[in-house]
Coordinates of C-alpha atoms in Angstrom, one line a residue:
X718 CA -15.7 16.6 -37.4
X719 CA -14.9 16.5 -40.9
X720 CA -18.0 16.4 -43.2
X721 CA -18.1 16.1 -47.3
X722 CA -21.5 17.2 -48.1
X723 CA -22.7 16.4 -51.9
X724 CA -25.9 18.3 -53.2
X725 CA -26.3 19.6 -56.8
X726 CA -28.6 22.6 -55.9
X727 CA -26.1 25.7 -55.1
X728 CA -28.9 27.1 -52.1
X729 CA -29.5 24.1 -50.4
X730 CA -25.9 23.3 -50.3
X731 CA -25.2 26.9 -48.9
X732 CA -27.3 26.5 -46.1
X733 CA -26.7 23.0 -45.2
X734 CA -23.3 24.4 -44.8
X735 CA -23.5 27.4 -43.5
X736 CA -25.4 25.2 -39.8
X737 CA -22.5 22.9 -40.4
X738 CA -19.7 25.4 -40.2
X739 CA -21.9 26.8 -37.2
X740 CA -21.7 24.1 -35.4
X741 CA -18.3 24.3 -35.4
X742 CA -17.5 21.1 -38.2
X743 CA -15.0 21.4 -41.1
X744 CA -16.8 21.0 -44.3
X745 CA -16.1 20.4 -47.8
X746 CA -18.7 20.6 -50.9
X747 CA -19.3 18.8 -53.8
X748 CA -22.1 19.4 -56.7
X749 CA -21.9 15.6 -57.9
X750 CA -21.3 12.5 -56.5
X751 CA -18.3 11.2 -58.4
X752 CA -16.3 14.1 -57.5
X753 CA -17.4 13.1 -53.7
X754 CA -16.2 9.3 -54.2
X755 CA -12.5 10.7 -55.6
X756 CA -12.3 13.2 -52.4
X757 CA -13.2 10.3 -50.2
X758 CA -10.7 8.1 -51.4
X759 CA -7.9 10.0 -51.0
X760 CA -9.7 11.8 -47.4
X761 CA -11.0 11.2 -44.3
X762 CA -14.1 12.0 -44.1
X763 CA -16.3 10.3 -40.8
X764 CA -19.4 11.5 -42.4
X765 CA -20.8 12.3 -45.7
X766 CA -24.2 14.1 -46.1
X767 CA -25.4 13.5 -49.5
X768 CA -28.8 14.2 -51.7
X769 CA -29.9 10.8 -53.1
X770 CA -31.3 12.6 -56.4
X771 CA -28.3 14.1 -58.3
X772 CA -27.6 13.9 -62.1
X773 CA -25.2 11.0 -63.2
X774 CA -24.7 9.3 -60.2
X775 CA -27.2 9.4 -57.3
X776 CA -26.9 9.4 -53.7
X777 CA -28.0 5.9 -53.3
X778 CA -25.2 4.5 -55.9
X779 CA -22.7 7.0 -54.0
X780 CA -23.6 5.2 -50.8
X781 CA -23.2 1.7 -51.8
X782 CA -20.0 2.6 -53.7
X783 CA -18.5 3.3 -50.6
X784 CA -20.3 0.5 -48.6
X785 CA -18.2 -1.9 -51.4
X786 CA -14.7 -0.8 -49.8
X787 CA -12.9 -2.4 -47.4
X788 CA -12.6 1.0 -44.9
X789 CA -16.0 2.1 -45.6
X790 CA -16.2 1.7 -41.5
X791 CA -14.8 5.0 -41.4
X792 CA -17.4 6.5 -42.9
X793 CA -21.2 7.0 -42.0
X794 CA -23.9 8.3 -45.3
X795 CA -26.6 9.8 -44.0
X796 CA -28.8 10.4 -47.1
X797 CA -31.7 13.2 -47.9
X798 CA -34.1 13.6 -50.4
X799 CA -37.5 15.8 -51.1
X800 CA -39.2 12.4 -51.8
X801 CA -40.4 11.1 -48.7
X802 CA -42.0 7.5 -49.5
X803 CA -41.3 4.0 -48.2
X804 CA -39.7 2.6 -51.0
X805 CA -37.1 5.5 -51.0
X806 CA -36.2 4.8 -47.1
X807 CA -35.6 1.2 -48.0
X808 CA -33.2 1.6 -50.4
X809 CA -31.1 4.0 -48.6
X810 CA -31.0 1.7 -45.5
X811 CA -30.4 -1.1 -47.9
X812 CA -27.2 0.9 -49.6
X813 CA -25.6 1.2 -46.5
X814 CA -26.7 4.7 -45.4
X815 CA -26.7 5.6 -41.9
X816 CA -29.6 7.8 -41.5
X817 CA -32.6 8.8 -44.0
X818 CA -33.5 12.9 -43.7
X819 CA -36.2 14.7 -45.4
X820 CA -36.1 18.1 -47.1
X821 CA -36.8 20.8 -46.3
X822 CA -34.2 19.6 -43.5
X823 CA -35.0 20.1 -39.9
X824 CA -31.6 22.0 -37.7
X825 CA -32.5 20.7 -34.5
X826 CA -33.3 16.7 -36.2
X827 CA -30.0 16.7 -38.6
X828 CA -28.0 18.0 -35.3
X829 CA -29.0 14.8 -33.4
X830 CA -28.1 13.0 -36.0
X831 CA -24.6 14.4 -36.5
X832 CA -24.4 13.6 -32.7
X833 CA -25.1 10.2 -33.1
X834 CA -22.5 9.6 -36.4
X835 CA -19.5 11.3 -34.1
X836 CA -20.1 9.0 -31.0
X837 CA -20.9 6.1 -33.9
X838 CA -17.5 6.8 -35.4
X839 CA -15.6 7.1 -32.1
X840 CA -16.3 3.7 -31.2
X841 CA -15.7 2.5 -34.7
X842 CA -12.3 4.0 -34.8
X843 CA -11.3 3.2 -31.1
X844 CA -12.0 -0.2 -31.8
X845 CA -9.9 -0.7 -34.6
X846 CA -7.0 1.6 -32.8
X847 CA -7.3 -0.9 -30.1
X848 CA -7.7 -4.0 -32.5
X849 CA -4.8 -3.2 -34.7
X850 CA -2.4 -1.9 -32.3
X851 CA -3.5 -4.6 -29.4
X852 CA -0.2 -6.3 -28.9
X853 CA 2.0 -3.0 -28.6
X854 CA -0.2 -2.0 -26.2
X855 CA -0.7 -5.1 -23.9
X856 CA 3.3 -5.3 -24.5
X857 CA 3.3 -1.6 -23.0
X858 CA 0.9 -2.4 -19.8
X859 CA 3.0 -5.4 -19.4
X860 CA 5.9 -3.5 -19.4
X861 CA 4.7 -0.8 -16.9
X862 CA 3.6 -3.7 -14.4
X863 CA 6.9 -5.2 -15.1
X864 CA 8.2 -1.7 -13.7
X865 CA 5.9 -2.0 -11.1
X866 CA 6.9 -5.3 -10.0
X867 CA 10.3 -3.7 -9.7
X868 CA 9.7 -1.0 -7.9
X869 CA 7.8 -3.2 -5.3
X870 CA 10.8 -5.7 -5.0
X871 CA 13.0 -3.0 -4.7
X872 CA 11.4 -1.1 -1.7
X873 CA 10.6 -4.7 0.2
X874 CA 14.5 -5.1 -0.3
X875 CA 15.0 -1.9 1.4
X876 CA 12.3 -2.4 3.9
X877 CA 13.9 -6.1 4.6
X878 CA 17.3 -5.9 4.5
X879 CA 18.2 -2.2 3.5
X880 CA 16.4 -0.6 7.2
X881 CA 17.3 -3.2 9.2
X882 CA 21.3 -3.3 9.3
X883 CA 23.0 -7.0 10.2
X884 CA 25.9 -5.2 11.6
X885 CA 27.1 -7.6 14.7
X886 CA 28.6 -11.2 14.3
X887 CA 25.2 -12.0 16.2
X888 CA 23.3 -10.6 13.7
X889 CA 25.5 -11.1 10.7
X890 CA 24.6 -15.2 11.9
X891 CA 21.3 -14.5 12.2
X892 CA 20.9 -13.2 8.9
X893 CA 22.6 -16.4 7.6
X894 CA 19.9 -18.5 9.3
X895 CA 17.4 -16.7 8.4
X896 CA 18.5 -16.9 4.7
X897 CA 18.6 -21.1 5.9
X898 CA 15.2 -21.1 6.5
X899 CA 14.0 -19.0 3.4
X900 CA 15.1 -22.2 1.6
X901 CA 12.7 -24.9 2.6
X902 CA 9.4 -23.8 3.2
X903 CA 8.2 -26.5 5.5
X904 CA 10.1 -26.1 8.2
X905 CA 8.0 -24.0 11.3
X906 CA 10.2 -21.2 12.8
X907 CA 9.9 -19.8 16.4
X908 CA 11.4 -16.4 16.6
X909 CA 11.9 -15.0 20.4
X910 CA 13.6 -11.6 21.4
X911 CA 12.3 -8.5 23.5
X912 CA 10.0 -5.6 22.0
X913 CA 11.8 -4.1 19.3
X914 CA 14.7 -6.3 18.1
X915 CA 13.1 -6.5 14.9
X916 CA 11.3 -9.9 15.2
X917 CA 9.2 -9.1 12.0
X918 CA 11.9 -7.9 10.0
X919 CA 13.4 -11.5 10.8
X920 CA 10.3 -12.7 9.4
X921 CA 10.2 -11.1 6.2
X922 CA 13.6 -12.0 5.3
X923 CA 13.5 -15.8 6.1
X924 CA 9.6 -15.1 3.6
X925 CA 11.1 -13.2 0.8
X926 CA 15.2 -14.5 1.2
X927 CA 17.6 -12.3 -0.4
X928 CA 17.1 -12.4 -3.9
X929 CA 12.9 -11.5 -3.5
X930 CA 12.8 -14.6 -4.9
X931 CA 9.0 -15.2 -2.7
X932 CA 8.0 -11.3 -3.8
X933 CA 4.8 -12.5 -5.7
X934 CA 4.3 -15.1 -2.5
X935 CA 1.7 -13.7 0.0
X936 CA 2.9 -12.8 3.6
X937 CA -0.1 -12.9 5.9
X938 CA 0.3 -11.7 9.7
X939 CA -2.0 -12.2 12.5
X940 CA -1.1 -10.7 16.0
X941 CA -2.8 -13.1 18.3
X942 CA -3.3 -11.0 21.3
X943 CA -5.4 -8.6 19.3
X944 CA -7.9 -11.1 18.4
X945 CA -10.4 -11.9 21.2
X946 CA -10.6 -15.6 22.2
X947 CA -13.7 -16.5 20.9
X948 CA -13.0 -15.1 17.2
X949 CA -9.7 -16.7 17.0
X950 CA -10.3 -19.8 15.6
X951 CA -12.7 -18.2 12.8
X952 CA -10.2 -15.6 12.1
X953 CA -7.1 -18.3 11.7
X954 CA -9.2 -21.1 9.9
X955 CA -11.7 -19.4 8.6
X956 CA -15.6 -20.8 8.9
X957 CA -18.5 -22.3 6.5
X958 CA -21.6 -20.6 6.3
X959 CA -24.3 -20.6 8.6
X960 CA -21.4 -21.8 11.2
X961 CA -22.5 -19.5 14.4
X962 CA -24.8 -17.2 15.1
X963 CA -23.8 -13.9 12.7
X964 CA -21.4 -15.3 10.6
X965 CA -21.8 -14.8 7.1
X966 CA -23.8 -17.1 4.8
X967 CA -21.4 -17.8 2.5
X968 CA -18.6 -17.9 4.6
X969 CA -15.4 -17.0 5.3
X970 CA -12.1 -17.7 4.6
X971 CA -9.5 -17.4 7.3
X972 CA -5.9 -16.4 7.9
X973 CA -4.5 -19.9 6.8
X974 CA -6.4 -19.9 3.3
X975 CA -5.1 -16.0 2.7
X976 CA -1.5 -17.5 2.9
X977 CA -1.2 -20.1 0.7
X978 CA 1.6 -20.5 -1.0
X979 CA 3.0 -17.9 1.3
X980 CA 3.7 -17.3 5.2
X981 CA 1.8 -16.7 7.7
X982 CA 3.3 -14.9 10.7
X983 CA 1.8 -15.8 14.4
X984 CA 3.1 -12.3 15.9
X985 CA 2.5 -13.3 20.0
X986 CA 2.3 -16.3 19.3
X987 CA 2.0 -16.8 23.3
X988 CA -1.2 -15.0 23.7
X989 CA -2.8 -18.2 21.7
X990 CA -5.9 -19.8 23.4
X991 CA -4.6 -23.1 24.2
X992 CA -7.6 -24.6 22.6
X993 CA -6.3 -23.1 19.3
X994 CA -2.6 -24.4 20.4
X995 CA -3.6 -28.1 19.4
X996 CA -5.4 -27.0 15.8
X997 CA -2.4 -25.6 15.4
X998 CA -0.4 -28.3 16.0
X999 CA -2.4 -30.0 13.9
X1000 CA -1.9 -27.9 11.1
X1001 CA 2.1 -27.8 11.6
X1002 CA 2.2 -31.5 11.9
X1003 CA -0.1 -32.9 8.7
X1004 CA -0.7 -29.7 6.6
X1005 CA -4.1 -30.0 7.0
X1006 CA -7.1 -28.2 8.8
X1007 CA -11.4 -27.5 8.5
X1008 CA -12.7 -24.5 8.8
X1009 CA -15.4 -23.9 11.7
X1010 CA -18.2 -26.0 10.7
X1011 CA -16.5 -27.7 8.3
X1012 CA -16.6 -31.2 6.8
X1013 CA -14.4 -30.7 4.1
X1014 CA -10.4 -30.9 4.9
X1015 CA -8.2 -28.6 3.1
X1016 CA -4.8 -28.5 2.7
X1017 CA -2.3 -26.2 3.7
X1018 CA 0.5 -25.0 1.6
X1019 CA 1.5 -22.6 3.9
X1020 CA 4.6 -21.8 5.8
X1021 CA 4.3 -20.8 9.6
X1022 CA 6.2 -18.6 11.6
X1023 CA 6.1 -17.8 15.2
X1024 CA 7.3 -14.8 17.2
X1025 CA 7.0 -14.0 20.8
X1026 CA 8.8 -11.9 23.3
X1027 CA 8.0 -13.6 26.5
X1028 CA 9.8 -16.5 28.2
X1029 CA 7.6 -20.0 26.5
X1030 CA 10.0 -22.1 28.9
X1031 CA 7.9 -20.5 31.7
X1032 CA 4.2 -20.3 29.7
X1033 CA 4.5 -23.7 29.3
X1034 CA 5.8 -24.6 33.3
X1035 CA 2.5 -22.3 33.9
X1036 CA 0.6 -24.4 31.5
X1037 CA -0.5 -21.8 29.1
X1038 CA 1.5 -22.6 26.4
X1039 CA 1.4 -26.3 25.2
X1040 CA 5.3 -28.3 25.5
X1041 CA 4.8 -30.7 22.1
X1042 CA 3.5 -27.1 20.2
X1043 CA 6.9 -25.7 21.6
X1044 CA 8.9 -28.3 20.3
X1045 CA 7.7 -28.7 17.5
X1046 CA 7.9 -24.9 16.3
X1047 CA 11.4 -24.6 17.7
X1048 CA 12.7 -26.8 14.4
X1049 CA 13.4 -23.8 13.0
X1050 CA 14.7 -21.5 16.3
X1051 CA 16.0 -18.1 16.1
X1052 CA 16.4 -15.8 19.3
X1053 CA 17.6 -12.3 18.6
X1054 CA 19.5 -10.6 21.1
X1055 CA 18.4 -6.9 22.6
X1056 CA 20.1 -4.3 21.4
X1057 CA 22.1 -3.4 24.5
X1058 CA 24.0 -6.7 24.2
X1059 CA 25.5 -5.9 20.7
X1060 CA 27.1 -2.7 20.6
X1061 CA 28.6 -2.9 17.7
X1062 CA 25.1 -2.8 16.2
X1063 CA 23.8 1.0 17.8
X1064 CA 26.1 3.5 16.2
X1065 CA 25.8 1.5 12.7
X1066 CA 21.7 1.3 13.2
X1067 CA 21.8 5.3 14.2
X1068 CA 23.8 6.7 11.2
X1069 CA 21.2 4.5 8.9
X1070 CA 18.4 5.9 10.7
X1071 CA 19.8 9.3 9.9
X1072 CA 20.2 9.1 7.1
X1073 CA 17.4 7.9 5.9
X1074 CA 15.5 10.3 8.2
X1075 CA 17.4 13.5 7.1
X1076 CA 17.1 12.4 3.4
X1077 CA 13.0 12.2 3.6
X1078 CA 13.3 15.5 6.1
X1079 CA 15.7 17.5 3.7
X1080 CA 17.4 17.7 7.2
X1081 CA 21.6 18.5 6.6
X1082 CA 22.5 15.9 9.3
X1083 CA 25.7 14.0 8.0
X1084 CA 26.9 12.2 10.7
X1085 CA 27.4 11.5 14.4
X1086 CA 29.9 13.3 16.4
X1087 CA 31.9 11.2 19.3
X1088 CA 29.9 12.6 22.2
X1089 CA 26.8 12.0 20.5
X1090 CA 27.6 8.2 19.9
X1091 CA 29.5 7.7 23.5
X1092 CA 25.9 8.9 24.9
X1093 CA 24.0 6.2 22.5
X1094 CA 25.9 3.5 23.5
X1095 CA 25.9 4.4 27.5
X1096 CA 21.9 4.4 27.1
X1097 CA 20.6 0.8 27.8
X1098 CA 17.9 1.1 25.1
X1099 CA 14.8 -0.8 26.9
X1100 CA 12.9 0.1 23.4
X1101 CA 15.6 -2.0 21.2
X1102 CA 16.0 -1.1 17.8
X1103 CA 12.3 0.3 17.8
X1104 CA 13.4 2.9 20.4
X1105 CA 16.6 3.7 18.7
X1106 CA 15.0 4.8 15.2
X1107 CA 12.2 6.9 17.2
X1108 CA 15.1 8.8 18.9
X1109 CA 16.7 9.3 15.8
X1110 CA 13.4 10.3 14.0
X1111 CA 12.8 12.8 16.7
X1112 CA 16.0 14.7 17.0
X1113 CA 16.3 14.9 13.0
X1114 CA 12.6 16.5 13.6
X1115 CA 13.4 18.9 16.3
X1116 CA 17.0 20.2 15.0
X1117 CA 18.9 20.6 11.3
X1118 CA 22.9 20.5 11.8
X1119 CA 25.4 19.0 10.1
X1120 CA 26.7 16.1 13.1
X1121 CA 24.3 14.8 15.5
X1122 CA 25.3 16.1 19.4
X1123 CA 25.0 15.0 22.7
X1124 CA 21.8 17.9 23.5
X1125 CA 19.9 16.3 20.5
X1126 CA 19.1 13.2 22.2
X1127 CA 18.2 15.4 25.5
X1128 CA 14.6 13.8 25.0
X1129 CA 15.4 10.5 24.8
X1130 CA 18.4 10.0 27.5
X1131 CA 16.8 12.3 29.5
X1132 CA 16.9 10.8 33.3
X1133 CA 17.6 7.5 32.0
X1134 CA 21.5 7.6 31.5
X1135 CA 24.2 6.0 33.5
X1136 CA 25.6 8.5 36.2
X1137 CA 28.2 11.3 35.0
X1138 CA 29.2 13.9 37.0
X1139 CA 26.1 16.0 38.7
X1140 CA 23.9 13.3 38.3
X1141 CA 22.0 11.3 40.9
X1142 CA 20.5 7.9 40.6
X1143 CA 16.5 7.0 42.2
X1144 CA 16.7 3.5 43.0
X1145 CA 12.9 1.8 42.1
X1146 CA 13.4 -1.9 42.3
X1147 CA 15.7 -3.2 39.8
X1148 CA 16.3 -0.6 37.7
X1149 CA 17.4 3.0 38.4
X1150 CA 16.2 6.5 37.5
X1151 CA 19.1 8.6 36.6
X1152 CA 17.7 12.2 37.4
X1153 CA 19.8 15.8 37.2
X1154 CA 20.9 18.1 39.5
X1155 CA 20.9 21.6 38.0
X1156 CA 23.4 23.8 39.8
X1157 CA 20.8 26.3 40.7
X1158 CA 19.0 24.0 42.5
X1159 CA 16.0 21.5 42.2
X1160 CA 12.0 21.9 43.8
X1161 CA 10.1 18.8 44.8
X1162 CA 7.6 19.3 42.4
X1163 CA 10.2 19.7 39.8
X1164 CA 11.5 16.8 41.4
X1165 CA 8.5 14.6 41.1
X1166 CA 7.9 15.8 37.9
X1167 CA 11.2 14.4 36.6
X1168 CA 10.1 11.1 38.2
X1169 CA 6.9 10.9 36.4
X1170 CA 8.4 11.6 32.9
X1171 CA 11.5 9.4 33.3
X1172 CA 8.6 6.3 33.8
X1173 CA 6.3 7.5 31.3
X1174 CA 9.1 7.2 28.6
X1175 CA 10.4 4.4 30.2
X1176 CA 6.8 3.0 29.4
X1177 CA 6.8 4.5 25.5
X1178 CA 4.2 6.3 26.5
X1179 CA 1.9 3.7 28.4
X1180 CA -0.2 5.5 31.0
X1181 CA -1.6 2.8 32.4
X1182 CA 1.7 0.5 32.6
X1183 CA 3.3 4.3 34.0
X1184 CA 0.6 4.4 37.0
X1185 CA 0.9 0.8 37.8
X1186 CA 4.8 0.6 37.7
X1187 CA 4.5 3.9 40.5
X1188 CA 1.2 2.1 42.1
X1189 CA -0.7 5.1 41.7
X1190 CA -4.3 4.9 40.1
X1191 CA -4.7 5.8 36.3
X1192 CA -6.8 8.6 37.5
X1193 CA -4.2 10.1 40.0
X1194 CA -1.3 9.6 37.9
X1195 CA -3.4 11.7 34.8
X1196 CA -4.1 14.3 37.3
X1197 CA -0.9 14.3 38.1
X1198 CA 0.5 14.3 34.4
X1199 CA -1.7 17.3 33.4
X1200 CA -0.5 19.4 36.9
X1201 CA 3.1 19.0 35.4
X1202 CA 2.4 19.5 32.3
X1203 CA 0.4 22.4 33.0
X1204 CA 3.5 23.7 35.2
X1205 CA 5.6 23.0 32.1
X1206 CA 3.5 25.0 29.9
X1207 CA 3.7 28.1 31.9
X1208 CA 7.5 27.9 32.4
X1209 CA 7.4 27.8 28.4
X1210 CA 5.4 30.8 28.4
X1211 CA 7.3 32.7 30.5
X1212 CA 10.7 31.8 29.1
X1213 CA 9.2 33.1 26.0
X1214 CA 8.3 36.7 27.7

């Protein structure tokens, strides 16, 4: 810190400076207080040490000379003197000074209070940088969340319409529709296709449209078949407090009051308890609703979106799903067709995928050579478009060449193709299990091992769904899978040898 210290006695002064310098503060002396008030004004100085008896002019009148300007804030006086009485103190306090020391001075005492004056002065002066230069910097934080704000729109663009690729006339119309819908926000939209055709995506582009314009809006979604019966009306209208047994006492807002102004996205829409069908209804037909326990009725500016992937024409012939709720969400009606029916979709969606996957992987993959995209549009793609960008994640994972081949989606086509030469087909009830025939010759254990791992994909995975679908127990078919994958290991190991 930079310190002027004023004191007409040579010795003292030495000393004083000599702990100053010490403790590692820049120091400059004066013998007299005028020649301390010209160094100040044409210095910074945060804190002046001074002697209040000097000849000509005293410490006290050097204090409240500098108290008098208008940037004396950027200075602290700390005053000594060998004459330690009351009315001494007072009138150093009463010039201005910071502190009041006694000679002889005590180190370890004027060491505090150099302490204090720095952390004094840093506050002074951040608040006036702060003060003065307050609009530049809000207009700088405002600028970087402008940035922000950006940034976000651009990646939802990507994530909405950049990773999703309207490639088909199907699509293409769909898009178009979707774009429809984006416009009036009251209209309820029922969105229906398989696992995987990108029902959500569908979502977010009829919420944020394609100029973002509904960034800033909220997009809330709820997936009612992982919300347990008796927790869903709390979770979608929220409840008042003291409104069950364990519920919070202040309440709790639900899913509805989380999107206003926004969308909220009923993902299974099916799955609903049909108890929670007629709120709804409610809701979609008056904009209106009361949370559980509730007296008070609140309004909801919220648009609603349904998706589902199962067949509502029979949920509702079941009665699980009620008929007016259907019609009326179907206003707004979009069903997006599986991959497998537009081709012209596949090879598009797989060079995207590759790219973007190669690109995060630093992979060299380029393109798609002919056999490679014959193969992906042979494969019926159960999955969708969900099962499509997995493939493509995984071969870009395993291998790094410049065209995607045939052998690179070994994983995924795997037993599940259409038959080609030296292939043979296991009917299992509507479908078929394409399995090889290797020229050298096939055991039934390698046989059955090809079974279980053509139905475990076909399943994504799904053990349970995998043991039912060969009515096996779970526990049989988990023996099984770790005896094969156990015989799959060693073949590894002694490929390896």
């Amino acid at each position: 810190m930079e310190i002027l210290l004023v004191e007409d006695d040579r010795h003292s002064r030495e000393a004083v400076m000599w702990f100053l310098q010490e403790q590692g503060h820049k120091v400059t002396e004066c013998d007299n207080a005028r020649e301390a008030l010209a160094k100040w004004r044409v210095g910074d100085y945060p804190l002046i040490i001074s002697d209040i008896q000097m000849p000509g002019m005293s410490g006290l009148e050097l204090a409240n000379a500098i108290n008098g300007q208008p940037d004396s804030w950027r200075t602290d006086v700390v005053l000594f003197t060998g004459y330690g009485d009351m009315k001494t103190a007072v009138a150093a306090l009463r010039a201005g000074a910071y502190d009041y020391l006694l000679k002889p001075v005590d180190a370890e005492e004027l060491a505090t209070v150099i302490q204090r004056v720095a952390e004094h002065q840093a506050l002074l002066r951040e608040n006036r940088e702060l003060t003065k230069n307050f609009d530049a910097r809000l207009k700088s934080a405002t600028m970087h969340t402008v940035q922000e704000l950006t940034q976000m729109r651009k990646l939802v663009a990507e994530t909405v319409m950049g990773k999703v690729g309207f490639f088909s006339p199907q699509m293409q119309a769909i898009k178009a529709m979707a774009l429809r819908y984006n416009e009036d926000r009251t209209i309820p939209v029922l969105l229906q296709g398989e696992t995987g055709t990108g029902k959500e995506v569908i979502a977010r582009l009829i919420h944020y449209g394609s100029e973002l314009d509904s960034a800033a809006a909220p997009l809330v979604e709820l997936n009612c078949a992982a919300i347990p019966h008796n927790l869903f009306e709390s979770e979608l209208f929220g409840y008042e407090g003291g409104a069950f047994s364990g519920s919070l006492g202040q309440g709790k807002k639900g899913k509805l009051d989380a999107a206003t102004g926004g969308t909220l996205l009923l993902d299974e829409v099916a799955e609903m308890p049909t108890e929670i069908q007629a709120k709804l209804l409610r809701v979609v037909e008056t904009k209106e609703y009361y949370r559980l326990g509730g007296l008070q009725k609140i309004k909801a500016n919220v648009r609603i979106i349904c998706a589902t992937n199962v067949d509502l024409d029979k949920k509702m012939q079941e009665g699980s799903f009620r008929s007016d709720l259907y019609y009326r969400l179907k206003i707004g009606h979009l069903v997006i067709p599986p991959l497998r029916e537009r081709q012209e979709d596949i090879v598009p969606l797989a060079a995207m995928f590759l790219r973007e996957f190669s690109q995060a992987r630093k992979k060299r993959f380029s393109g798609i050579n002919n056999g490679a995209q014959q193969l992906l549009q042979t494969y019926n793609w159960p999955g969708n478009v969900r099962e499509l960008r997995n493939a493509i994640e995984w071969a870009v994972f395993m291998y790094n060449e410049e065209e995607l081949q045939p052998c690179h989606l070994e994983k995924v086509v795997k037993g599940t193709l259409v038959p080609a030469d030296g292939r043979a087909a296991v009917a299992t009830g509507e479908k078929r299990i394409i399995l090889p025939l290797p020229e050298s010759g096939l055991s039934i254990k390698a046989y059955n091992d090809l079974i279980v791992q053509a139905v475990l994909d076909a399943h994504h995975g799904n053990q349970t769904a995998a043991a039912k679908y060969l009515d096996m127990s779970l526990r049989a078919f988990c023996y099984r899978l770790e005896q094969m994958r156990g015989r799959q290991a060693d073949n590894e190991a002694s490929s390896k040898q």
